[in-house]
mmCIF file of C-alpha atoms and ligand atoms in Angstrom:
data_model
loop_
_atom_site.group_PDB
_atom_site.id
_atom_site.type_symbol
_atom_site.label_atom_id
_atom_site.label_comp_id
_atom_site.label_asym_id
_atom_site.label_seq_id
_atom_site.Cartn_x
_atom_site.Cartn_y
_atom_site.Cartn_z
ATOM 1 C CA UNK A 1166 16.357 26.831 15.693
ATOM 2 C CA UNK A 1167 18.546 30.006 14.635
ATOM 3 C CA UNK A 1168 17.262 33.566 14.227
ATOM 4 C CA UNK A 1169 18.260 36.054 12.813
ATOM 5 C CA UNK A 1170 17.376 39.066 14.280
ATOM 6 C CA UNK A 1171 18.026 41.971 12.640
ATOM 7 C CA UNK A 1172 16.522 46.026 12.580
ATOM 8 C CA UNK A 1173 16.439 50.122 12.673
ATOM 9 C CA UNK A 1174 17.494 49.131 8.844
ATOM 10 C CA UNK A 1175 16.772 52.972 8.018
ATOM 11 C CA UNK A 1176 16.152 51.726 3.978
ATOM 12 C CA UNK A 1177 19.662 51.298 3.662
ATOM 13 C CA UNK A 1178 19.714 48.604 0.918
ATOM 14 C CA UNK A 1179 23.452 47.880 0.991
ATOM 15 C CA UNK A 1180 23.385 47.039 4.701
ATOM 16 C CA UNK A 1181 20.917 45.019 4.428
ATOM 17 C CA UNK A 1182 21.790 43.016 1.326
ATOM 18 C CA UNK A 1183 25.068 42.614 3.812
ATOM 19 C CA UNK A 1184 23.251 41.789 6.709
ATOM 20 C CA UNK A 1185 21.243 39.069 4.861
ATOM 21 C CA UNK A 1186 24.116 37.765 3.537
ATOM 22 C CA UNK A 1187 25.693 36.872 6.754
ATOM 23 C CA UNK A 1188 22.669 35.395 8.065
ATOM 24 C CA UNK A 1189 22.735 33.114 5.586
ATOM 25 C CA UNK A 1190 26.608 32.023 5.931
ATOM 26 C CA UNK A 1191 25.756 31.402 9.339
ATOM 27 C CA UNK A 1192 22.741 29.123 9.052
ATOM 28 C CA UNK A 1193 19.979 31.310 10.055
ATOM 29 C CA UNK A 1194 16.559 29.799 9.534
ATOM 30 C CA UNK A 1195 14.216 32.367 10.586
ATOM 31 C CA UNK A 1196 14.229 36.092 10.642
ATOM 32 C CA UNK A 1197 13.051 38.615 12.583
ATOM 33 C CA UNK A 1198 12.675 42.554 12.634
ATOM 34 C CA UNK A 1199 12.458 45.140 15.904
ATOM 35 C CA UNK A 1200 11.259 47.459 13.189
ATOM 36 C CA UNK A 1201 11.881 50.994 11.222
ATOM 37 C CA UNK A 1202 12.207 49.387 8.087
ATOM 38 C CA UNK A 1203 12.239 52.920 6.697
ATOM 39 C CA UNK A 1204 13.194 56.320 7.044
ATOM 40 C CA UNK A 1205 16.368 58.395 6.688
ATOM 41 C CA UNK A 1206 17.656 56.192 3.822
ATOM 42 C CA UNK A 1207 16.887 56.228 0.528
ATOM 43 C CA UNK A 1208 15.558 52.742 -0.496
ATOM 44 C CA UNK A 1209 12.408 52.099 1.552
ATOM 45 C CA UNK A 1210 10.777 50.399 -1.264
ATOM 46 C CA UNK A 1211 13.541 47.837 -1.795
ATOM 47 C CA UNK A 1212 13.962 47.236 1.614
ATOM 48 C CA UNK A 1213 10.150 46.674 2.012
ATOM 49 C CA UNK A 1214 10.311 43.990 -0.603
ATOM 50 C CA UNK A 1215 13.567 42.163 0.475
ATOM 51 C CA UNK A 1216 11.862 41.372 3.721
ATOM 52 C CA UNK A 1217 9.313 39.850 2.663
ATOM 53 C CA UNK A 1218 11.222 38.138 -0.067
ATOM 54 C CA UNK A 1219 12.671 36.308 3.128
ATOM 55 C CA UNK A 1220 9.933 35.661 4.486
ATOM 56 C CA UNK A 1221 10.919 37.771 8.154
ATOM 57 C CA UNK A 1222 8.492 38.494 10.795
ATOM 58 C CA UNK A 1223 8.662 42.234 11.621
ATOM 59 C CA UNK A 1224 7.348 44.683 14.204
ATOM 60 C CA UNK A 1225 6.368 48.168 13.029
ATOM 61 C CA UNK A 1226 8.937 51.385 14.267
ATOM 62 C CA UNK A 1227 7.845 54.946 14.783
ATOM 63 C CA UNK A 1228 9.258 55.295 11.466
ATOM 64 C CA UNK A 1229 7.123 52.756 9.664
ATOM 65 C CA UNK A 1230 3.870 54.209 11.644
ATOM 66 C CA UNK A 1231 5.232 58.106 10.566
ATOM 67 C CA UNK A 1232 5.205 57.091 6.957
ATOM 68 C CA UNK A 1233 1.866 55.609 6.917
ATOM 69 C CA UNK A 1234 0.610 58.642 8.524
ATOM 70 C CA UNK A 1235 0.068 56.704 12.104
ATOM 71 C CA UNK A 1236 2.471 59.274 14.167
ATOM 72 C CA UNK A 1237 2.382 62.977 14.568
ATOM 73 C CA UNK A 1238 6.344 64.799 12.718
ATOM 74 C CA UNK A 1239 5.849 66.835 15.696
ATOM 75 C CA UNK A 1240 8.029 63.964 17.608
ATOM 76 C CA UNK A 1241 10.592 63.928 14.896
ATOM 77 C CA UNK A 1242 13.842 66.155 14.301
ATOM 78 C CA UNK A 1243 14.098 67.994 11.277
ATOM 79 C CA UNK A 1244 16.415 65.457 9.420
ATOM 80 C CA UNK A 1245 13.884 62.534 10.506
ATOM 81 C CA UNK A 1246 10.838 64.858 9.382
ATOM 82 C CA UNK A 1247 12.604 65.627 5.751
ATOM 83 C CA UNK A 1248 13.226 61.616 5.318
ATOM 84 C CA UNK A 1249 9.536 60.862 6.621
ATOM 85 C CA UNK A 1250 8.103 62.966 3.701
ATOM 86 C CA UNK A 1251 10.547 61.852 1.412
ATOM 87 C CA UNK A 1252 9.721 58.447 1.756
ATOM 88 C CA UNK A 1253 6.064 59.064 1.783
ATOM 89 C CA UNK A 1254 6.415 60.053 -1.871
ATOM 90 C CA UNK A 1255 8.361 57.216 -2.766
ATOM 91 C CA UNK A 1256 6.084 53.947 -1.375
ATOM 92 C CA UNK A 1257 3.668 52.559 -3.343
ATOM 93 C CA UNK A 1258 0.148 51.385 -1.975
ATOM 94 C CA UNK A 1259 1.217 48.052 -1.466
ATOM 95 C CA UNK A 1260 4.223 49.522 0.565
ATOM 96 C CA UNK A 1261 1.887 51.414 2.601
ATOM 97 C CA UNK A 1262 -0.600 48.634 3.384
ATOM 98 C CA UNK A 1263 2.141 45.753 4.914
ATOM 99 C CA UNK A 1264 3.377 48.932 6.972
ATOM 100 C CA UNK A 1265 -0.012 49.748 8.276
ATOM 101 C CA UNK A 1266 -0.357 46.342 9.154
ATOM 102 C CA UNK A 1267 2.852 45.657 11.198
ATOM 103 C CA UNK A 1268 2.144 44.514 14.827
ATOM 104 C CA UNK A 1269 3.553 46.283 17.397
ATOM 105 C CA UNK A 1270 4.723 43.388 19.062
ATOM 106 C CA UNK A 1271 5.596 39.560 18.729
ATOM 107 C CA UNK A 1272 5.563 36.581 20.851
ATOM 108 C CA UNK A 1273 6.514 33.660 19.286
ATOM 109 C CA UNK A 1274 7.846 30.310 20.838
ATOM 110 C CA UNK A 1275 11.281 31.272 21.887
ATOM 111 C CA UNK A 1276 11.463 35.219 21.924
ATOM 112 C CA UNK A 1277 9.238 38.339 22.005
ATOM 113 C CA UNK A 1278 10.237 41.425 19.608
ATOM 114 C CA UNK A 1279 8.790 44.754 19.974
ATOM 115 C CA UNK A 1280 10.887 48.538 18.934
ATOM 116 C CA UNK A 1281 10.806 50.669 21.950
ATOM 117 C CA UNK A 1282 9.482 48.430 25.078
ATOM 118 C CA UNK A 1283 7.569 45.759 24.930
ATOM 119 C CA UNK A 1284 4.895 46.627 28.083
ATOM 120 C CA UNK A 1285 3.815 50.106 25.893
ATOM 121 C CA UNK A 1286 5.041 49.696 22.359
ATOM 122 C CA UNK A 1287 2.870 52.192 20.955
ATOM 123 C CA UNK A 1288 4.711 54.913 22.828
ATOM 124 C CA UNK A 1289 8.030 53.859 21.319
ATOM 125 C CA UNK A 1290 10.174 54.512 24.577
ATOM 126 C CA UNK A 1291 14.367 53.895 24.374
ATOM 127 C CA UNK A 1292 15.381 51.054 26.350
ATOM 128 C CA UNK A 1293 19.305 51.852 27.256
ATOM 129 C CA UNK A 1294 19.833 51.374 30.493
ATOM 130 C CA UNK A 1295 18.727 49.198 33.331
ATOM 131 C CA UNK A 1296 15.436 51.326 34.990
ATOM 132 C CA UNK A 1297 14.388 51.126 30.724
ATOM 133 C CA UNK A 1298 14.004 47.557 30.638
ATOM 134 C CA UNK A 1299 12.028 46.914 33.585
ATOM 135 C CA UNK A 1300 8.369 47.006 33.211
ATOM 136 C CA UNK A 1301 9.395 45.126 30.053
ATOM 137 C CA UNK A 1302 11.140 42.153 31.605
ATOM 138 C CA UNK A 1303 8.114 41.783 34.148
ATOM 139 C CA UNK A 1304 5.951 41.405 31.377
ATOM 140 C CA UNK A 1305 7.803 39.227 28.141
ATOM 141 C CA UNK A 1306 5.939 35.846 28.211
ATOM 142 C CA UNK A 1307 8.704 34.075 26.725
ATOM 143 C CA UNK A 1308 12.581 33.585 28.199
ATOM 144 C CA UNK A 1309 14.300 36.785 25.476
ATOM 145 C CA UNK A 1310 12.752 39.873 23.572
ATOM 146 C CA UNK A 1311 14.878 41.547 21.138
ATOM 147 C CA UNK A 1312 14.309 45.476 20.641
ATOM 148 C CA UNK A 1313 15.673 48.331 18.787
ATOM 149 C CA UNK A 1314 15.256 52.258 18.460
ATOM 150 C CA UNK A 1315 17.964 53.531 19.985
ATOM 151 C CA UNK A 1316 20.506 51.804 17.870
ATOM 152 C CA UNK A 1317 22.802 51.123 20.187
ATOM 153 C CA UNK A 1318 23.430 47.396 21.194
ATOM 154 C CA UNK A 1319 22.775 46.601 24.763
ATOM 155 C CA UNK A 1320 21.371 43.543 26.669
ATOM 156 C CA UNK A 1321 19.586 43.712 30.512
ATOM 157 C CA UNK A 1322 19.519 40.155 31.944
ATOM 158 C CA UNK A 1323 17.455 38.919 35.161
ATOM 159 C CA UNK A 1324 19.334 35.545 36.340
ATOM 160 C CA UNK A 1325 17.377 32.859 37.026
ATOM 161 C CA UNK A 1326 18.819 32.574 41.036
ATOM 162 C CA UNK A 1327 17.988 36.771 41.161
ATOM 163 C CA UNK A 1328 14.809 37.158 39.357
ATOM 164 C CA UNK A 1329 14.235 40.584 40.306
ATOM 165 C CA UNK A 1330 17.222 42.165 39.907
ATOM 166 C CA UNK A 1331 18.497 43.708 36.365
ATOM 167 C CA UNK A 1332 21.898 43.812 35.546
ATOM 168 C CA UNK A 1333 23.614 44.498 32.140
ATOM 169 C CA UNK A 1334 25.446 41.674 30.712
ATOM 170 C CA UNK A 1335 29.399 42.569 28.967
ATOM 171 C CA UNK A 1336 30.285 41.876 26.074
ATOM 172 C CA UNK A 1337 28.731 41.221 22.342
ATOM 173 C CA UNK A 1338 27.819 37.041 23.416
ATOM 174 C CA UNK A 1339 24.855 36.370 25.563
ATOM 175 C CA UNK A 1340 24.727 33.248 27.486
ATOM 176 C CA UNK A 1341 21.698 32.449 28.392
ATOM 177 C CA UNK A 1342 21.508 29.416 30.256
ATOM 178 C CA UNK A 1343 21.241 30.832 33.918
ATOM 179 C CA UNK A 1344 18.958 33.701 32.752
ATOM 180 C CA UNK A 1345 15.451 34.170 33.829
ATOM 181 C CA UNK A 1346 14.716 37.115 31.224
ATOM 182 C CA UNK A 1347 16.303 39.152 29.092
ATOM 183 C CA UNK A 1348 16.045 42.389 27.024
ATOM 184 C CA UNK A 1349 18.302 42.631 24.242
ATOM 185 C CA UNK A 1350 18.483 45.371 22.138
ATOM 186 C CA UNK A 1351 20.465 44.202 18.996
ATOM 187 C CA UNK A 1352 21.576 47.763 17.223
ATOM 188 C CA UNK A 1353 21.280 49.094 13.769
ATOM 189 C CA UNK A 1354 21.379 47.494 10.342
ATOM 190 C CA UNK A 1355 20.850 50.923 8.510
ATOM 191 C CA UNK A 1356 22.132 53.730 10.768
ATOM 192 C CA UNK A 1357 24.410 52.467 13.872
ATOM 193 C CA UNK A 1358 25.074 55.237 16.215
ATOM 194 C CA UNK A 1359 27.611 53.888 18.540
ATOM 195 C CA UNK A 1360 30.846 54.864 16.545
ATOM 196 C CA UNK A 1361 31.058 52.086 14.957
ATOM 197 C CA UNK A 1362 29.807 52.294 11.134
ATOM 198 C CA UNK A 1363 29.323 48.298 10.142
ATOM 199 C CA UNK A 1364 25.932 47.329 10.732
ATOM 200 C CA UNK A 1365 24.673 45.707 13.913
ATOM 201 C CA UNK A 1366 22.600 42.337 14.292
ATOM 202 C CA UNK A 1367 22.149 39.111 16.272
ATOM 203 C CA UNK A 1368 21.845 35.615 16.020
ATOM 204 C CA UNK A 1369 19.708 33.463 18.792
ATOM 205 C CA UNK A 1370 20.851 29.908 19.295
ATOM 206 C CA UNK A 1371 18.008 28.097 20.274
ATOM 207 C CA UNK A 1372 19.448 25.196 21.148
ATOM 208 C CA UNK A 1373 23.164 26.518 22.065
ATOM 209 C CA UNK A 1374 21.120 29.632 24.529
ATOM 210 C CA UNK A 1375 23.191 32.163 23.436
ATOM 211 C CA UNK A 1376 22.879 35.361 21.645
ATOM 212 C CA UNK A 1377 25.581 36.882 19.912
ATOM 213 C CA UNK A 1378 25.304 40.667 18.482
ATOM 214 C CA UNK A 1379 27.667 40.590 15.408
ATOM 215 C CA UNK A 1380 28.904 43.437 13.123
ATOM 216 C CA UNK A 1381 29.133 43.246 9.377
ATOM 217 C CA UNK A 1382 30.891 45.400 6.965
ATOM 218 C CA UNK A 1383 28.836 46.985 4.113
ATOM 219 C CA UNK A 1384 29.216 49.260 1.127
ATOM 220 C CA UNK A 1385 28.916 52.594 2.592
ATOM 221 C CA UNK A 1386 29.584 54.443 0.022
ATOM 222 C CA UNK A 1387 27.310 53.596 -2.194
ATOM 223 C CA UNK A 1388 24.617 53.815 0.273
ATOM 224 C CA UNK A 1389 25.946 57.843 0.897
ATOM 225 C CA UNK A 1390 25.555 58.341 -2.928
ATOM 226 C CA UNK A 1391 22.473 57.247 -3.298
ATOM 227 C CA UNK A 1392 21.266 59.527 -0.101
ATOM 228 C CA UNK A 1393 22.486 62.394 -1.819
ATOM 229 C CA UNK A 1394 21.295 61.349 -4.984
ATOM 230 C CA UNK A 1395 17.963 60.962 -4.052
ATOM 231 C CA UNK A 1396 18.064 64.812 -2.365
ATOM 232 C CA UNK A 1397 18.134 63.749 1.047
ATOM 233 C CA UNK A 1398 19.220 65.755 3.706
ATOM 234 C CA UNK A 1399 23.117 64.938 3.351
ATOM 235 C CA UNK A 1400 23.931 64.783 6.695
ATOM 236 C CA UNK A 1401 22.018 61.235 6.738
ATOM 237 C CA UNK A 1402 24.774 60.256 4.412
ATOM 238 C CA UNK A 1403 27.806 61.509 6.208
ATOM 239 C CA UNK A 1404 26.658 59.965 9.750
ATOM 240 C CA UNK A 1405 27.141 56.577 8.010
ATOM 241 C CA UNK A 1406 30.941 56.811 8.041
ATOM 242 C CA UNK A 1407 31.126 57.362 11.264
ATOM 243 C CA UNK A 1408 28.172 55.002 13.211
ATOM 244 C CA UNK A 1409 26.846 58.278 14.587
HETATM 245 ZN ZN1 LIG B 2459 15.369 53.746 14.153
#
């Protein structure tokens, strides 16, 4: 089996048209979403109905729960706030209701996905660094959960012959045959923010054990104009150039 895995997409339809794309070049069979399908971009609606197009399984982001009204703005900085209520005005009921019903968090037969952590999802905590992932990895039933939020790639790996110690793991390809549990969060489709503007995502190799975070290239222009067009804030659109 081969996942996709794939989120923090932010309503940025060309990235994820791109994103999609690759998945399929590369064989994916199933995909999968840490969440924020929405927010800050300006094609929630689209977005919304490419996923399930595809059929992907998706956890619900503090962005998705904002939108549907499930999350005080109070949490939110003014740019997020502006694209909240933006978006509210633009999704229709039928937007609203698959939003609303989003899980929080997944276990299926190979991986777990939740946004923030997995052990309190609701509170949407970052997971980038080590002390993050913890109460996480002592709770994922299965052998890999893939998060996002922060979106910034990262993965925290407990080895199978050190079980209780977490340790980050180099580089953009995750073996994991000698790993207990890992934590793995896979970056941004929509909005990257670690200076590097092509969109984030990974692939999970069953079989193979091995997770590689990829990048792919996307039409950012044409994302920017239609940001601006749509009178959002335009710093949203200028951040895309530069992954910040
Ligand atoms: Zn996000």
């Amino acid at each position: 089996m081969k996942y996709g895995i794939l989120g923090d997409i932010h309503a940025n339809l060309s990235a994820l048209r791109s994103v999609l794309e690759h998945f399929r070049a590369r064989r994916v069979e199933r995909i999968l979403s840490v969440g924020d399908v929405v927010g800050y971009g300006a094609a929630p609606t689209e977005c919304i109905e490419i996923l399930r197009a595809a059929g992907a399984r998706v956890v619900k982001g503090n962005h998705d729960a904002a939108c549907v009204h499930e999350l005080d703005l109070a949490y939110f900085n003014t740019y997020a706030r502006a694209a909240v209520s933006w978006t509210r005005g633009q999704l229709s009921r039928a937007d609203c209701t698959w939003l609303a019903q989003l899980p929080l968090t997944l276990d299926l037969e190979d991986c777990s996905v939740a946004h923030g952590t997995y052990h309190r999802p609701e509170r949407f905590d970052y997971v980038q660094g080590e002390s993050d992932a913890e109460a996480s990895l002592d709770r994922i039933p299965t052998p890999v959960c893939f998060v996002g939020h922060s979106h910034v790639p990262i993965a925290l790996v407990r080895l199978e012959d050190d079980p209780l110690r977490t340790a980050r793991a180099e580089g953009t390809d995750i073996d994991l045959s000698d790993v207990h549990r890992a934590l793995i969060n896979v970056g941004s489709v929509g909005q990257p923010r670690d200076d590097d503007p092509r969109a984030a995502c990974a692939i999970y190799d069953v079989e193979e054990q091995r997770v590689t975070i990829e990048r792919v290239r996307y039409d950012i222009e044409t994302e920017a104009r239609r940001i601006r067009a749509a009178g959002l804030p335009p710093v949203l659109a200028d951040r895309l150039f530069h992954g910040v």
